[in-house]
Amino acid sequence: MNYCPNCAAELEQAQHDGESRILCSKRCGFVHWDNPTPVVAVVVETDDGIVLAHNKNWPPKAYSIITGFLERGETPEQCALRETEEELGLKGETAEFIGFELFNGKGFSGEEFNQLIIGFYIRASGKIVLDENELDEAKIISREKLKGWDTATGRIVQRWLETQTAT
Ligand SMILES: [Zn+2]
């Protein structure tokens, strides 16, 4: 973003209420808050194990739980169930909340993210049919072999695993 969406003046980095922000250079009142985008991430488990998927744009060995943007008017639980069906072709009844994580930084495909990840667990059934616009492969891992990894989605997996060993 280079220009103010209100008045089209240039934007600049400046102090605002004690924080460095991107502001309108004419001080029309516009502040680029850079708020994180809410994204749902889902640990999907079938009778065979946990489903991890590979995005077409990722390096060959990078797999993750599925994610998706929250849509207008949708609860995070509804979003998690919808994404599970759209991306994997699997159906679940309920989405259990796992926790929140912040995703600030580069993703597997190199772009910068600023997201609030809302983690859910869904017990799902059906036959996997991948959304070919996004995903090109899926693999199933047993609970015992599943490990978290050092990204926001990996930490959601880690948190879920911790709740499983605690019971
Ligand atoms: Zn302005």
Short mmCIF file of C-alpha atoms and ligand atoms in Angstrom, two decimals:
data_model
loop_
_atom_site.label_atom_id
_atom_site.label_comp_id
_atom_site.label_asym_id
_atom_site.label_seq_id
_atom_site.Cartn_x
_atom_site.Cartn_y
_atom_site.Cartn_z
CA MET A 1 0.00 0.00 0.00
CA ASN A 2 1.57 3.33 -1.11
CA TYR A 3 -1.28 5.83 -1.17
CA CYS A 4 -3.98 6.82 1.27
CA PRO A 5 -7.31 5.10 0.46
CA ASN A 6 -9.17 8.19 1.78
CA CYS A 7 -7.43 11.09 0.05
CA ALA A 8 -4.80 9.51 -2.26
CA ALA A 9 -1.88 11.35 -0.61
CA GLU A 10 1.31 9.37 -0.07
CA LEU A 11 1.59 7.23 3.02
CA GLU A 12 4.52 7.53 5.40
CA GLN A 13 5.95 5.80 8.43
CA ALA A 14 5.43 8.04 11.50
CA GLN A 15 4.70 8.01 15.20
CA HIS A 16 1.05 7.58 16.18
CA ASP A 17 0.05 7.27 19.86
CA GLY A 18 3.57 6.21 20.69
CA GLU A 19 3.82 3.52 17.98
CA SER A 20 5.48 3.59 14.58
CA ARG A 21 2.64 3.26 12.04
CA ILE A 22 2.00 3.88 8.37
CA LEU A 23 -0.06 7.08 8.18
CA CYS A 24 -1.46 9.43 5.56
CA SER A 25 1.20 12.11 4.91
CA LYS A 26 -1.55 14.77 4.85
CA ARG A 27 -2.87 13.48 8.18
CA CYS A 28 -6.42 13.06 6.91
CA GLY A 29 -6.91 10.54 9.72
CA PHE A 30 -6.04 7.35 7.85
CA VAL A 31 -3.88 4.87 9.76
CA HIS A 32 -2.83 1.56 8.23
CA TRP A 33 -3.35 -0.62 11.31
CA ASP A 34 -2.17 -3.76 9.56
CA ASN A 35 -4.58 -5.89 11.57
CA PRO A 36 -4.08 -9.66 11.28
CA THR A 37 -6.49 -11.66 9.12
CA PRO A 38 -8.42 -14.44 10.88
CA VAL A 39 -7.64 -17.86 9.46
CA VAL A 40 -8.94 -21.22 10.60
CA ALA A 41 -6.55 -24.21 10.77
CA VAL A 42 -7.95 -27.70 11.24
CA VAL A 43 -6.50 -30.92 12.62
CA VAL A 44 -8.64 -33.40 10.66
CA GLU A 45 -8.71 -36.98 11.90
CA THR A 46 -10.28 -39.94 10.11
CA ASP A 47 -10.37 -43.64 11.10
CA ASP A 48 -6.94 -43.94 9.43
CA GLY A 49 -5.22 -41.01 11.14
CA ILE A 50 -4.49 -37.29 10.81
CA VAL A 51 -4.74 -35.78 7.33
CA LEU A 52 -1.90 -33.54 6.16
CA ALA A 53 -2.05 -31.89 2.76
CA HIS A 54 0.44 -30.42 0.30
CA ASN A 55 -0.31 -27.09 -1.36
CA LYS A 56 0.63 -26.81 -5.05
CA ASN A 57 2.87 -23.79 -4.33
CA TRP A 58 4.87 -25.33 -1.50
CA PRO A 59 8.24 -27.11 -1.58
CA PRO A 60 7.84 -30.87 -2.26
CA LYS A 61 8.19 -32.10 1.33
CA ALA A 62 6.08 -29.44 3.05
CA TYR A 63 2.77 -30.77 4.37
CA SER A 64 0.38 -29.12 6.78
CA ILE A 65 -3.05 -29.24 8.27
CA ILE A 66 -5.61 -27.41 6.13
CA THR A 67 -6.34 -23.71 6.57
CA GLY A 68 -8.89 -21.27 5.23
CA PHE A 69 -10.08 -17.70 5.51
CA LEU A 70 -13.07 -16.91 7.64
CA GLU A 71 -15.94 -15.70 5.46
CA ARG A 72 -18.40 -12.94 6.26
CA GLY A 73 -21.20 -14.07 8.56
CA GLU A 74 -19.58 -17.40 9.31
CA THR A 75 -18.52 -18.62 12.75
CA PRO A 76 -14.99 -20.07 13.05
CA GLU A 77 -16.53 -23.50 13.73
CA GLN A 78 -18.63 -23.31 10.55
CA CYS A 79 -15.55 -22.22 8.63
CA ALA A 80 -13.54 -25.20 9.94
CA LEU A 81 -16.27 -27.66 8.90
CA ARG A 82 -16.70 -25.97 5.48
CA GLU A 83 -12.96 -25.96 4.74
CA THR A 84 -12.66 -29.63 5.73
CA GLU A 85 -15.36 -30.48 3.22
CA GLU A 86 -14.16 -28.13 0.46
CA GLU A 87 -10.45 -28.93 0.66
CA LEU A 88 -10.50 -32.61 1.62
CA GLY A 89 -14.01 -33.79 0.75
CA LEU A 90 -14.45 -35.01 4.33
CA LYS A 91 -17.41 -34.39 6.61
CA GLY A 92 -17.40 -33.69 10.33
CA GLU A 93 -20.17 -32.96 12.82
CA THR A 94 -18.46 -30.62 15.26
CA ALA A 95 -15.30 -28.53 15.41
CA GLU A 96 -13.49 -28.49 18.76
CA PHE A 97 -11.47 -25.38 19.55
CA ILE A 98 -7.75 -26.02 20.15
CA GLY A 99 -6.26 -22.54 20.57
CA PHE A 100 -4.97 -19.37 18.90
CA GLU A 101 -1.58 -18.74 17.31
CA LEU A 102 -0.14 -15.72 15.56
CA PHE A 103 1.38 -16.24 12.14
CA ASN A 104 3.81 -13.39 11.48
CA GLY A 105 6.43 -14.12 8.89
CA LYS A 106 7.08 -16.16 5.80
CA GLY A 107 5.04 -19.17 4.82
CA PHE A 108 6.19 -22.27 2.93
CA SER A 109 5.77 -20.47 -0.39
CA GLY A 110 7.77 -17.41 0.76
CA GLU A 111 5.11 -14.75 1.10
CA GLU A 112 4.67 -12.67 4.26
CA PHE A 113 1.73 -13.46 6.53
CA ASN A 114 0.03 -11.49 9.27
CA GLN A 115 -2.69 -13.85 10.48
CA LEU A 116 -4.53 -14.88 13.60
CA ILE A 117 -4.73 -18.66 13.37
CA ILE A 118 -7.77 -20.22 15.06
CA GLY A 119 -7.11 -23.92 15.59
CA PHE A 120 -9.79 -26.63 15.56
CA TYR A 121 -9.99 -30.40 15.69
CA ILE A 122 -12.52 -32.23 13.54
CA ARG A 123 -13.26 -35.93 13.58
CA ALA A 124 -14.21 -36.55 9.95
CA SER A 125 -15.44 -39.32 7.70
CA GLY A 126 -15.67 -39.98 3.99
CA LYS A 127 -13.27 -40.45 1.13
CA ILE A 128 -10.56 -37.82 0.57
CA VAL A 129 -11.20 -35.75 -2.55
CA LEU A 130 -8.70 -32.89 -2.73
CA ASP A 131 -9.56 -29.38 -3.87
CA GLU A 132 -7.34 -29.40 -6.94
CA ASN A 133 -7.19 -25.61 -7.14
CA GLU A 134 -5.08 -25.56 -3.98
CA LEU A 135 -3.89 -29.04 -3.06
CA ASP A 136 -2.11 -31.73 -5.04
CA GLU A 137 -1.41 -34.38 -2.42
CA ALA A 138 -2.49 -35.63 0.98
CA LYS A 139 -1.01 -38.10 3.42
CA ILE A 140 -2.33 -39.70 6.56
CA ILE A 141 -0.23 -39.99 9.68
CA SER A 142 -1.07 -41.92 12.84
CA ARG A 143 -1.44 -39.93 16.06
CA GLU A 144 1.65 -41.67 17.38
CA LYS A 145 3.83 -40.49 14.49
CA LEU A 146 2.42 -36.96 14.23
CA LYS A 147 4.72 -34.15 15.43
CA GLY A 148 4.28 -30.39 15.55
CA TRP A 149 6.55 -28.09 13.53
CA ASP A 150 7.78 -24.54 13.91
CA THR A 151 5.06 -22.50 12.23
CA ALA A 152 1.71 -21.33 13.57
CA THR A 153 -0.09 -24.36 12.12
CA GLY A 154 2.60 -26.66 13.52
CA ARG A 155 2.10 -25.16 16.96
CA ILE A 156 -1.66 -25.80 16.67
CA VAL A 157 -0.81 -29.46 15.97
CA GLN A 158 1.55 -29.47 18.96
CA ARG A 159 -1.11 -28.05 21.27
CA TRP A 160 -3.63 -30.62 20.12
CA LEU A 161 -1.13 -33.44 20.69
CA GLU A 162 -0.50 -32.14 24.22
CA THR A 163 -4.21 -32.26 25.05
CA GLN A 164 -4.32 -35.84 23.78
CA THR A 165 -1.47 -37.10 25.97
CA ALA A 166 -2.85 -35.25 29.01
CA THR A 167 -6.06 -37.32 29.05
ZN ZN B 1 -5.27 10.65 3.55
#
